[in-house]
PDB file of C-alpha atoms in Angstrom:
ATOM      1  CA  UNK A   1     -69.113  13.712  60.205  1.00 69.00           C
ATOM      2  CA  UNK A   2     -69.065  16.260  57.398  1.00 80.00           C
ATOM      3  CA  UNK A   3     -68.262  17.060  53.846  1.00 84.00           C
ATOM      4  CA  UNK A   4     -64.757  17.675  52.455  1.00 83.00           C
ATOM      5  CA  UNK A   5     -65.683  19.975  49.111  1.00 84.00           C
ATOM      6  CA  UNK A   6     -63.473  21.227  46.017  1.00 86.00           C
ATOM      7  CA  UNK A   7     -65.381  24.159  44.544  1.00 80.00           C
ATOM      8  CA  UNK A   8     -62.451  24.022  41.536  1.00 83.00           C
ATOM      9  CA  UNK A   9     -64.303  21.032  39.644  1.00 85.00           C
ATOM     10  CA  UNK A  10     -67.510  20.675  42.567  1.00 83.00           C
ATOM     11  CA  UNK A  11     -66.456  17.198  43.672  1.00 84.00           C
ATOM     12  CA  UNK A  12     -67.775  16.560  47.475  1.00 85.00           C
ATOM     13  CA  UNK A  13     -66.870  13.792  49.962  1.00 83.00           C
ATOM     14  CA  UNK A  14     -69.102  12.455  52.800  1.00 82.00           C
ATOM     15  CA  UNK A  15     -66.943  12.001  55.854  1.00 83.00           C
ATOM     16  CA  UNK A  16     -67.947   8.459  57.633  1.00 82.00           C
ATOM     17  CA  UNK A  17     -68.273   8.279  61.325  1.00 79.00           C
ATOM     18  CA  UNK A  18     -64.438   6.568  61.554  1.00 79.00           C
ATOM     19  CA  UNK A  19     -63.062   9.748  59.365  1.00 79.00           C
ATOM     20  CA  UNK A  20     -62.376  13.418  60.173  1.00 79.00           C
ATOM     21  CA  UNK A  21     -61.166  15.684  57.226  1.00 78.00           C
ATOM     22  CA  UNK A  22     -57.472  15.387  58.837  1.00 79.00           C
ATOM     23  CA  UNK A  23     -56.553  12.084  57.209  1.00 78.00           C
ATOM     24  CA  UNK A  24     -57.579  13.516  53.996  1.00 80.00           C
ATOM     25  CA  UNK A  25     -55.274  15.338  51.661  1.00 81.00           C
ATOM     26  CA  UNK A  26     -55.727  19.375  51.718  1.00 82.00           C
ATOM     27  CA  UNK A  27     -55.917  19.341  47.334  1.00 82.00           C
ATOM     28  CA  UNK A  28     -58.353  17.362  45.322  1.00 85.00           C
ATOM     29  CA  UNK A  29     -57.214  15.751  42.473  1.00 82.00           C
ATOM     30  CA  UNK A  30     -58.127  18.985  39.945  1.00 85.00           C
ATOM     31  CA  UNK A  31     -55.752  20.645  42.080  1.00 81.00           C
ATOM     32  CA  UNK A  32     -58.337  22.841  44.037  1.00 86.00           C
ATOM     33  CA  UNK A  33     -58.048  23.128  47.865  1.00 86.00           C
ATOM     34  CA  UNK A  34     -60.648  20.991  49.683  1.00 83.00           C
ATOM     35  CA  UNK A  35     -62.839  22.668  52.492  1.00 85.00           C
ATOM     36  CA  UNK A  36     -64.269  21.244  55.347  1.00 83.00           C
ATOM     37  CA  UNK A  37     -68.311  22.153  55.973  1.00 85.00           C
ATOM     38  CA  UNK A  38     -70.235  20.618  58.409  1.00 81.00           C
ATOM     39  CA  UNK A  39     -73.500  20.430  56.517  1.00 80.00           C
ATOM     40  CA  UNK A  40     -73.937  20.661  52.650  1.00 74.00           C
ATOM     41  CA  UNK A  41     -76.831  22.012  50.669  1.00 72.00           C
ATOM     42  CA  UNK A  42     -76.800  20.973  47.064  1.00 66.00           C
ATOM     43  CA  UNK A  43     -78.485  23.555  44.952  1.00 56.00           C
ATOM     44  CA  UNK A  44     -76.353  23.207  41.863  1.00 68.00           C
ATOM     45  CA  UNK A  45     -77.048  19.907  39.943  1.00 72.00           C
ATOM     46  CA  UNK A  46     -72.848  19.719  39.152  1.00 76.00           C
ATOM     47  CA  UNK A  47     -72.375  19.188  42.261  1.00 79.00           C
ATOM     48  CA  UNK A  48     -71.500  15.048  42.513  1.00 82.00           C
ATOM     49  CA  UNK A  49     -69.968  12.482  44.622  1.00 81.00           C
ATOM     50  CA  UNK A  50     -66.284  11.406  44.221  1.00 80.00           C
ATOM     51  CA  UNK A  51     -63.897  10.098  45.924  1.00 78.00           C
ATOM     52  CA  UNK A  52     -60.804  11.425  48.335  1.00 77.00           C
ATOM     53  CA  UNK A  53     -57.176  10.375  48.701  1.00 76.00           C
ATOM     54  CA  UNK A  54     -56.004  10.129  52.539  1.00 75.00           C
ATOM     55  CA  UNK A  55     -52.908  10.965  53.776  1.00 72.00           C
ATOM     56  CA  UNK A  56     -50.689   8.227  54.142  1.00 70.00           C
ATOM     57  CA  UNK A  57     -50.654   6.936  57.770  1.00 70.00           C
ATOM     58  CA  UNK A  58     -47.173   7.011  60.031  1.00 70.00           C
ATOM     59  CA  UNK A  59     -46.701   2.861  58.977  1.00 74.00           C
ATOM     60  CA  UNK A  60     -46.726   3.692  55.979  1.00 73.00           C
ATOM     61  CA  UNK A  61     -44.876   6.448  55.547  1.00 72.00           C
ATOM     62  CA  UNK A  62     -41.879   4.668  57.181  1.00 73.00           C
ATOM     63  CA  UNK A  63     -42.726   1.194  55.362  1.00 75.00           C
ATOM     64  CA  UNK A  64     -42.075   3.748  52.040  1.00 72.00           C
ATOM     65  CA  UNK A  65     -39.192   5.319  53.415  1.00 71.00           C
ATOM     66  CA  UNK A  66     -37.549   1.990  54.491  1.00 71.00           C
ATOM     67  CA  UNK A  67     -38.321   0.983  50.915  1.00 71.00           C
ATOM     68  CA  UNK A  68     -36.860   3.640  49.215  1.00 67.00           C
ATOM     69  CA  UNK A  69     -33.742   3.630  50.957  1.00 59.00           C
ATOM     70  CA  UNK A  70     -33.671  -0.222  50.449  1.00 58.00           C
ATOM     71  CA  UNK A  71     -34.370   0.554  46.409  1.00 59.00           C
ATOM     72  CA  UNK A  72     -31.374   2.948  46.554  1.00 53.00           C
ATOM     73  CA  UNK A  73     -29.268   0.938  48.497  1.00 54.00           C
ATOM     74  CA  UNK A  74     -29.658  -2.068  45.521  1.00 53.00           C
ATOM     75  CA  UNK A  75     -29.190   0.355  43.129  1.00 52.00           C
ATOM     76  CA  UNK A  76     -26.168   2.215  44.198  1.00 58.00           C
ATOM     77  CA  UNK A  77     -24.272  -1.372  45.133  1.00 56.00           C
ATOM     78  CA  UNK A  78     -25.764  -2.498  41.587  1.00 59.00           C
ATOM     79  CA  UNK A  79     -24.222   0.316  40.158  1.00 68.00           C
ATOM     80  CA  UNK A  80     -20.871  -0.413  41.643  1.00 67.00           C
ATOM     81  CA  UNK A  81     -20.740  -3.857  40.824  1.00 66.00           C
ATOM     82  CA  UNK A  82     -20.890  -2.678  37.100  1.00 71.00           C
ATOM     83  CA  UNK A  83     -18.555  -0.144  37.413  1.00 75.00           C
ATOM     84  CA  UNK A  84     -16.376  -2.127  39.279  1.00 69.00           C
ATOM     85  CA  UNK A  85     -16.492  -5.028  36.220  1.00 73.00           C
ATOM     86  CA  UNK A  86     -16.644  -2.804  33.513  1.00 76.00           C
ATOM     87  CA  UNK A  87     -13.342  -1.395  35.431  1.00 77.00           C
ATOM     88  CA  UNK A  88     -11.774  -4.706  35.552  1.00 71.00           C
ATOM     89  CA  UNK A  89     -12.531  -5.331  31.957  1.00 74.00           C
ATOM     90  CA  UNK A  90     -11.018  -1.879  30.898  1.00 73.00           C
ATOM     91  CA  UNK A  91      -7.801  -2.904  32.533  1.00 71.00           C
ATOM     92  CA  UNK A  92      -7.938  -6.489  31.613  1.00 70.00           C
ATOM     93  CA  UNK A  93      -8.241  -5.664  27.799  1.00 68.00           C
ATOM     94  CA  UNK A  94      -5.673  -3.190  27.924  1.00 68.00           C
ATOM     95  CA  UNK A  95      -3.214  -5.640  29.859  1.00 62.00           C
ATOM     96  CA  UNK A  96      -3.819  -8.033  26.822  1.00 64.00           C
ATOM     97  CA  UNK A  97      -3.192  -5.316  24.099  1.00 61.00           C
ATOM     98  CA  UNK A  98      -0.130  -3.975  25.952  1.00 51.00           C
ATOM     99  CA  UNK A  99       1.164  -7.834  26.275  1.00 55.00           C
ATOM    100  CA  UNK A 100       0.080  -8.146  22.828  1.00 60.00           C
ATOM    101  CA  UNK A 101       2.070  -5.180  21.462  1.00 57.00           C
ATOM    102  CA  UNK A 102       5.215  -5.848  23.555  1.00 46.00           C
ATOM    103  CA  UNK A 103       5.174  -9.668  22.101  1.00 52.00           C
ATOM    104  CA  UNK A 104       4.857  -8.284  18.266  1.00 53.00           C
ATOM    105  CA  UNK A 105       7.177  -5.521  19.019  1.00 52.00           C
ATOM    106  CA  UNK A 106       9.975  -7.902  20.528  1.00 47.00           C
ATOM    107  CA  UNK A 107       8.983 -10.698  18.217  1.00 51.00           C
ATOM    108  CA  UNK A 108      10.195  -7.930  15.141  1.00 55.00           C
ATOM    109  CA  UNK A 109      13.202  -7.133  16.957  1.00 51.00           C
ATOM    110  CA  UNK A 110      14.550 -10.570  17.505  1.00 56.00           C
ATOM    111  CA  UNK A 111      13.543 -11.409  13.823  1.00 55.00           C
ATOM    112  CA  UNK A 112      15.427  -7.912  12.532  1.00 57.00           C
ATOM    113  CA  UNK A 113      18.209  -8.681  15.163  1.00 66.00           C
ATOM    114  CA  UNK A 114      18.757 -12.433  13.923  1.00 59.00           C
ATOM    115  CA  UNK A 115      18.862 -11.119  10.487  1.00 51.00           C
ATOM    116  CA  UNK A 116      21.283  -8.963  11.095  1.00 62.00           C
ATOM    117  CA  UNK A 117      23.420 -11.518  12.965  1.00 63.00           C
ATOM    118  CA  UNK A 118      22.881 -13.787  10.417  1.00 57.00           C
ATOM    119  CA  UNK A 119      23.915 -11.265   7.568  1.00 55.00           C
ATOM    120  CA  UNK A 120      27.344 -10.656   9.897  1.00 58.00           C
ATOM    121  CA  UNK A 121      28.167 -14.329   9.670  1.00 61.00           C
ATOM    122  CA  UNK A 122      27.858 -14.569   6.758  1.00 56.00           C
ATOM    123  CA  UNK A 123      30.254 -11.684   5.564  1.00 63.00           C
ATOM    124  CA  UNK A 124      32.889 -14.070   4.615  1.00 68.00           C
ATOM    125  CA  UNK A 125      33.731 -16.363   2.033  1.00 67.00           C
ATOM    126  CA  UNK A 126      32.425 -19.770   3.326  1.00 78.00           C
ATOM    127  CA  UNK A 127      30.203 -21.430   1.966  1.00 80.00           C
ATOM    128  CA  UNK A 128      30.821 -20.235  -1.647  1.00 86.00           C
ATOM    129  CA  UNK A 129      30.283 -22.793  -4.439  1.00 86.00           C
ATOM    130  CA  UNK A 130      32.911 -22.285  -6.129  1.00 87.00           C
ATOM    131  CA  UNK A 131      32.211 -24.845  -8.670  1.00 90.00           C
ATOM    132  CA  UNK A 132      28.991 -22.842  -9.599  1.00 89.00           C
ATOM    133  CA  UNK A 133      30.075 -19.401  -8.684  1.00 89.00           C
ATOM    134  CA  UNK A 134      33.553 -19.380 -11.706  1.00 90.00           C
ATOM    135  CA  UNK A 135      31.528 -21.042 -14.576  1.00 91.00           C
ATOM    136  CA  UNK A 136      28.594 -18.521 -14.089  1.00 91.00           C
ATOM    137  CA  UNK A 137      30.720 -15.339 -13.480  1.00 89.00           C
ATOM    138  CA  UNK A 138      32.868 -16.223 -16.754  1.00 91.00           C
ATOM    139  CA  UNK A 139      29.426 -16.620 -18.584  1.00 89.00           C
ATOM    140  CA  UNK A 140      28.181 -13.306 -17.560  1.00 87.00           C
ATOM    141  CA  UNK A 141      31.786 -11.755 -17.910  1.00 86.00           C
ATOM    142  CA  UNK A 142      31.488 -12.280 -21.959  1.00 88.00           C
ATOM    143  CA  UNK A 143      27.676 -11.573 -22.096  1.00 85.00           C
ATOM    144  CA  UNK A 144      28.567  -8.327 -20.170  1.00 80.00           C
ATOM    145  CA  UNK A 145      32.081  -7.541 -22.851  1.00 81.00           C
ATOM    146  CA  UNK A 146      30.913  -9.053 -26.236  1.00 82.00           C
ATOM    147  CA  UNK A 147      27.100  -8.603 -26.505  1.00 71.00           C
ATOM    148  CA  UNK A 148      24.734  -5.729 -25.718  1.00 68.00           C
ATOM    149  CA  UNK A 149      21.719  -4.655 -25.672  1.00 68.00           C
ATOM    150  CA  UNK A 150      18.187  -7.371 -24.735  1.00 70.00           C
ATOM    151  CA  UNK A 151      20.799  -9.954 -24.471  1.00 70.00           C
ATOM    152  CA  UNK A 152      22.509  -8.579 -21.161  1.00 75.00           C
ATOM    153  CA  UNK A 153      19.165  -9.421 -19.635  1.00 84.00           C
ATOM    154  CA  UNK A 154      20.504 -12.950 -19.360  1.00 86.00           C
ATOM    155  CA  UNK A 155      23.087 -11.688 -16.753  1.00 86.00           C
ATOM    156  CA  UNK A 156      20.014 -10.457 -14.830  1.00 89.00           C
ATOM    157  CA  UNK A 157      18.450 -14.751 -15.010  1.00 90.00           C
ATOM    158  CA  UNK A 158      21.591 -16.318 -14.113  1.00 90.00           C
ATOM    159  CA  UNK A 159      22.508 -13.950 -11.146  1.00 90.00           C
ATOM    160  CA  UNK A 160      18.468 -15.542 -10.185  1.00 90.00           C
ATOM    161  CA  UNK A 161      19.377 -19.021 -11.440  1.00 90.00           C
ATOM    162  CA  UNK A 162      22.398 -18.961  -8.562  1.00 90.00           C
ATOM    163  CA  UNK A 163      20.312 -18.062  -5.499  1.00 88.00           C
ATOM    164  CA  UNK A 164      17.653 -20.220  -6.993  1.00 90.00           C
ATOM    165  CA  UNK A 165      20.071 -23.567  -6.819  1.00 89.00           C
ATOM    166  CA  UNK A 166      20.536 -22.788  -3.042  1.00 87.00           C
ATOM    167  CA  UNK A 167      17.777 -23.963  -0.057  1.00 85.00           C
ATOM    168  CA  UNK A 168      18.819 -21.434   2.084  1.00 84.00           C
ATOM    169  CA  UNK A 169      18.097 -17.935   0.658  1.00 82.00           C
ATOM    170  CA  UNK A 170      21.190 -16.488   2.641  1.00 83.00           C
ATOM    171  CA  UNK A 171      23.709 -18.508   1.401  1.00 85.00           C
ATOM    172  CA  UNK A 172      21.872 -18.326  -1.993  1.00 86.00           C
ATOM    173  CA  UNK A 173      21.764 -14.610  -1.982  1.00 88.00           C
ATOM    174  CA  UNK A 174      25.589 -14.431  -0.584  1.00 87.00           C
ATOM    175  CA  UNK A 175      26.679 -16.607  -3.931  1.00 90.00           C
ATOM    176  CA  UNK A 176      25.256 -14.268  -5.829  1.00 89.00           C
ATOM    177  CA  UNK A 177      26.789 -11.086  -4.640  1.00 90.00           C
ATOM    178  CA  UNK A 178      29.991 -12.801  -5.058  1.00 90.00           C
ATOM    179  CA  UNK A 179      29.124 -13.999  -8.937  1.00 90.00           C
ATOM    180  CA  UNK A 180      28.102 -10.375  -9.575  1.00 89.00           C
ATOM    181  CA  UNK A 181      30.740  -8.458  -8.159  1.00 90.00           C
ATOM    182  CA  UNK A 182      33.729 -10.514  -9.558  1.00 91.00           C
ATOM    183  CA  UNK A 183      31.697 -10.693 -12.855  1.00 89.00           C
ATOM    184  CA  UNK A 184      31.035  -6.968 -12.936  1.00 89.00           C
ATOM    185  CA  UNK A 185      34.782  -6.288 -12.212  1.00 90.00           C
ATOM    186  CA  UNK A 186      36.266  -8.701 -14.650  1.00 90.00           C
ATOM    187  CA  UNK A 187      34.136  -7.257 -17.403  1.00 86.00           C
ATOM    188  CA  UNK A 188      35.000  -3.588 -16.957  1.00 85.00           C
ATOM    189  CA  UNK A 189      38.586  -4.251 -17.074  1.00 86.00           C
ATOM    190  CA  UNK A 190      38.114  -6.232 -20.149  1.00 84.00           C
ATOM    191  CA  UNK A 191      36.001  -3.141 -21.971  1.00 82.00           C
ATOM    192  CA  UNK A 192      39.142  -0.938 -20.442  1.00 81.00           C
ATOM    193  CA  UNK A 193      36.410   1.005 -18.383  1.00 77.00           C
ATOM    194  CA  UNK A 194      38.791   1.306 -15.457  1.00 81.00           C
ATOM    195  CA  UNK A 195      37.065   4.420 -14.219  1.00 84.00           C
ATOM    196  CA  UNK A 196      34.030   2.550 -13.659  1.00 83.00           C
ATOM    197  CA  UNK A 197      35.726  -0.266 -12.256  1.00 85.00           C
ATOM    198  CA  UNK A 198      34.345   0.683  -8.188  1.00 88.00           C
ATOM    199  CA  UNK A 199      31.158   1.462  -9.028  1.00 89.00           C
ATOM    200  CA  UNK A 200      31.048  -1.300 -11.925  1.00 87.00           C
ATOM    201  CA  UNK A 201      31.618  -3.577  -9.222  1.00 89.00           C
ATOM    202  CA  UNK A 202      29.263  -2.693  -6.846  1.00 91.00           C
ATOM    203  CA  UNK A 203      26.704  -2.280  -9.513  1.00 90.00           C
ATOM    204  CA  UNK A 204      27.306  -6.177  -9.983  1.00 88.00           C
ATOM    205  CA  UNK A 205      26.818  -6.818  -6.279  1.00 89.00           C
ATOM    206  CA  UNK A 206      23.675  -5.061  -6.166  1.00 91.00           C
ATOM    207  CA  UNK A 207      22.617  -7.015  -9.396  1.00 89.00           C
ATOM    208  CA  UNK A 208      23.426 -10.454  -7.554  1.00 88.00           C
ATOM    209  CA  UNK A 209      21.850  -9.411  -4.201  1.00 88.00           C
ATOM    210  CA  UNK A 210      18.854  -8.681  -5.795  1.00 91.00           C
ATOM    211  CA  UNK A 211      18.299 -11.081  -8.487  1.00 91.00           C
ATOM    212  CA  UNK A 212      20.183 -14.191  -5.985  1.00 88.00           C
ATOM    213  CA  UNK A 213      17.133 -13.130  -3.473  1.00 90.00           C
ATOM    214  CA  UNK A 214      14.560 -13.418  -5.469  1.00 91.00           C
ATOM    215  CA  UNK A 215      15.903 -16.597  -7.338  1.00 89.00           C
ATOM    216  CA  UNK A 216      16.359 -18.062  -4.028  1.00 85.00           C
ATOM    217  CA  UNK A 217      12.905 -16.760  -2.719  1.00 87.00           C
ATOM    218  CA  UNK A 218      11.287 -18.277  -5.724  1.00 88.00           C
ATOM    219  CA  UNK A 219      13.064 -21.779  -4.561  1.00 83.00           C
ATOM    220  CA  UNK A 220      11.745 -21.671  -0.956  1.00 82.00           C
ATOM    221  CA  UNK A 221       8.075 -21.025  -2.296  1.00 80.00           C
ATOM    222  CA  UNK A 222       8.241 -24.091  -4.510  1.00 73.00           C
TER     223      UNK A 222
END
């Protein structure tokens, strides 16, 4: 039989008759080297009894081995799996913002594109209220000759007032450029500014595009 000893920490283990000192491990647990004797003499009262870790047998070295390379196995294909998804959902989400980009991007430039369409068609004189358009224009032609001063802000209102009698803001908007400009003009010939008569003019058209927007904004949010 024998002794397996550690003179590190002075741990010994009996061998039993089944054991031999090969299906031990060659370090004890304190990290000393273990020694084989075949007979053991204990002088020194540290000297005690503990106990030995064998070497794992053949079985179940390959039963660990088979084990480990199963754990791995799980884990490497589990590890795919959520790369692959977390992949997928990378690309999926930036599909959807692309998509959603490319819908608010085209869905501007068909609304800016229609605008614009709709401003061409409209560069004409149809669908001018003429009824509405002469009264108003000679009102602000003698507010803009005769009177100065606060009082011109009233050319500012009705320019507003004739987009604001309109439901569509276009057509509004258009009647007021018109009731501007020819105002505008009509009153700088009658104050002989005919240098300013151009720019007079277009000053009046910028007046009624303006003010015949918002009037006619105000009337679509009421």
């Amino acid at each position: 039989m024998g002794y397996l000893i550690c003179g590190k920490c002075k741990n010994y283990y009996k061998l039993q008759s089944e054991e031999s000192a090969k299906d031990f491990v060659d370090h004890c647990d304190c990290g000393g080297k273990l020694r084989y004797v075949e007979n053991l003499d204990i002088v020194d009262p540290n000297w005690k009894q503990a106990q030995i870790t064998k070497k794992s047998t053949k079985r179940e070295i390959l039963r660990n081995k088979i084990q480990s390379l199963h754990s791995i196995r799980n884990l490497n294909l589990k590890t795919r799996l959520v790369q692959f998804w977390n992949n997928r959902r990378y690309k999926i989400h930036n599909a959807q913002n692309w998509n959603n980009n490319y819908n608010t991007h085209y869905n501007r430039e068909t609304g800016l594109i229609g605008l614009i369409n709709s401003i061409k068609n409209e560069l004409n004189f149809n669908n001018i209220r003429w009824p509405l358009v002469i009264p108003v224009t000679m009102a602000i032609t003698v507010i803009f000759t005769i009177t100065q001063g606060i009082l011109t802000l009233l050319i500012f209102l009705l320019l507003a007032a004739v987009g604001y009698l309109f439901n569509d803001q276009l057509i509004g908007t258009k009647n007021a450029v018109v009731t501007g400009a020819i105002s505008y003009f009509l009153g700088s010939l009658f104050t002989g500014s005919f240098l300013y008569l151009i720019p007079l003019t277009i000053l009046g058209a910028i007046n009624g595009a303006v003010c015949g927007w918002i009037g006619a904004y105000i009337k679509t949010k009421i």
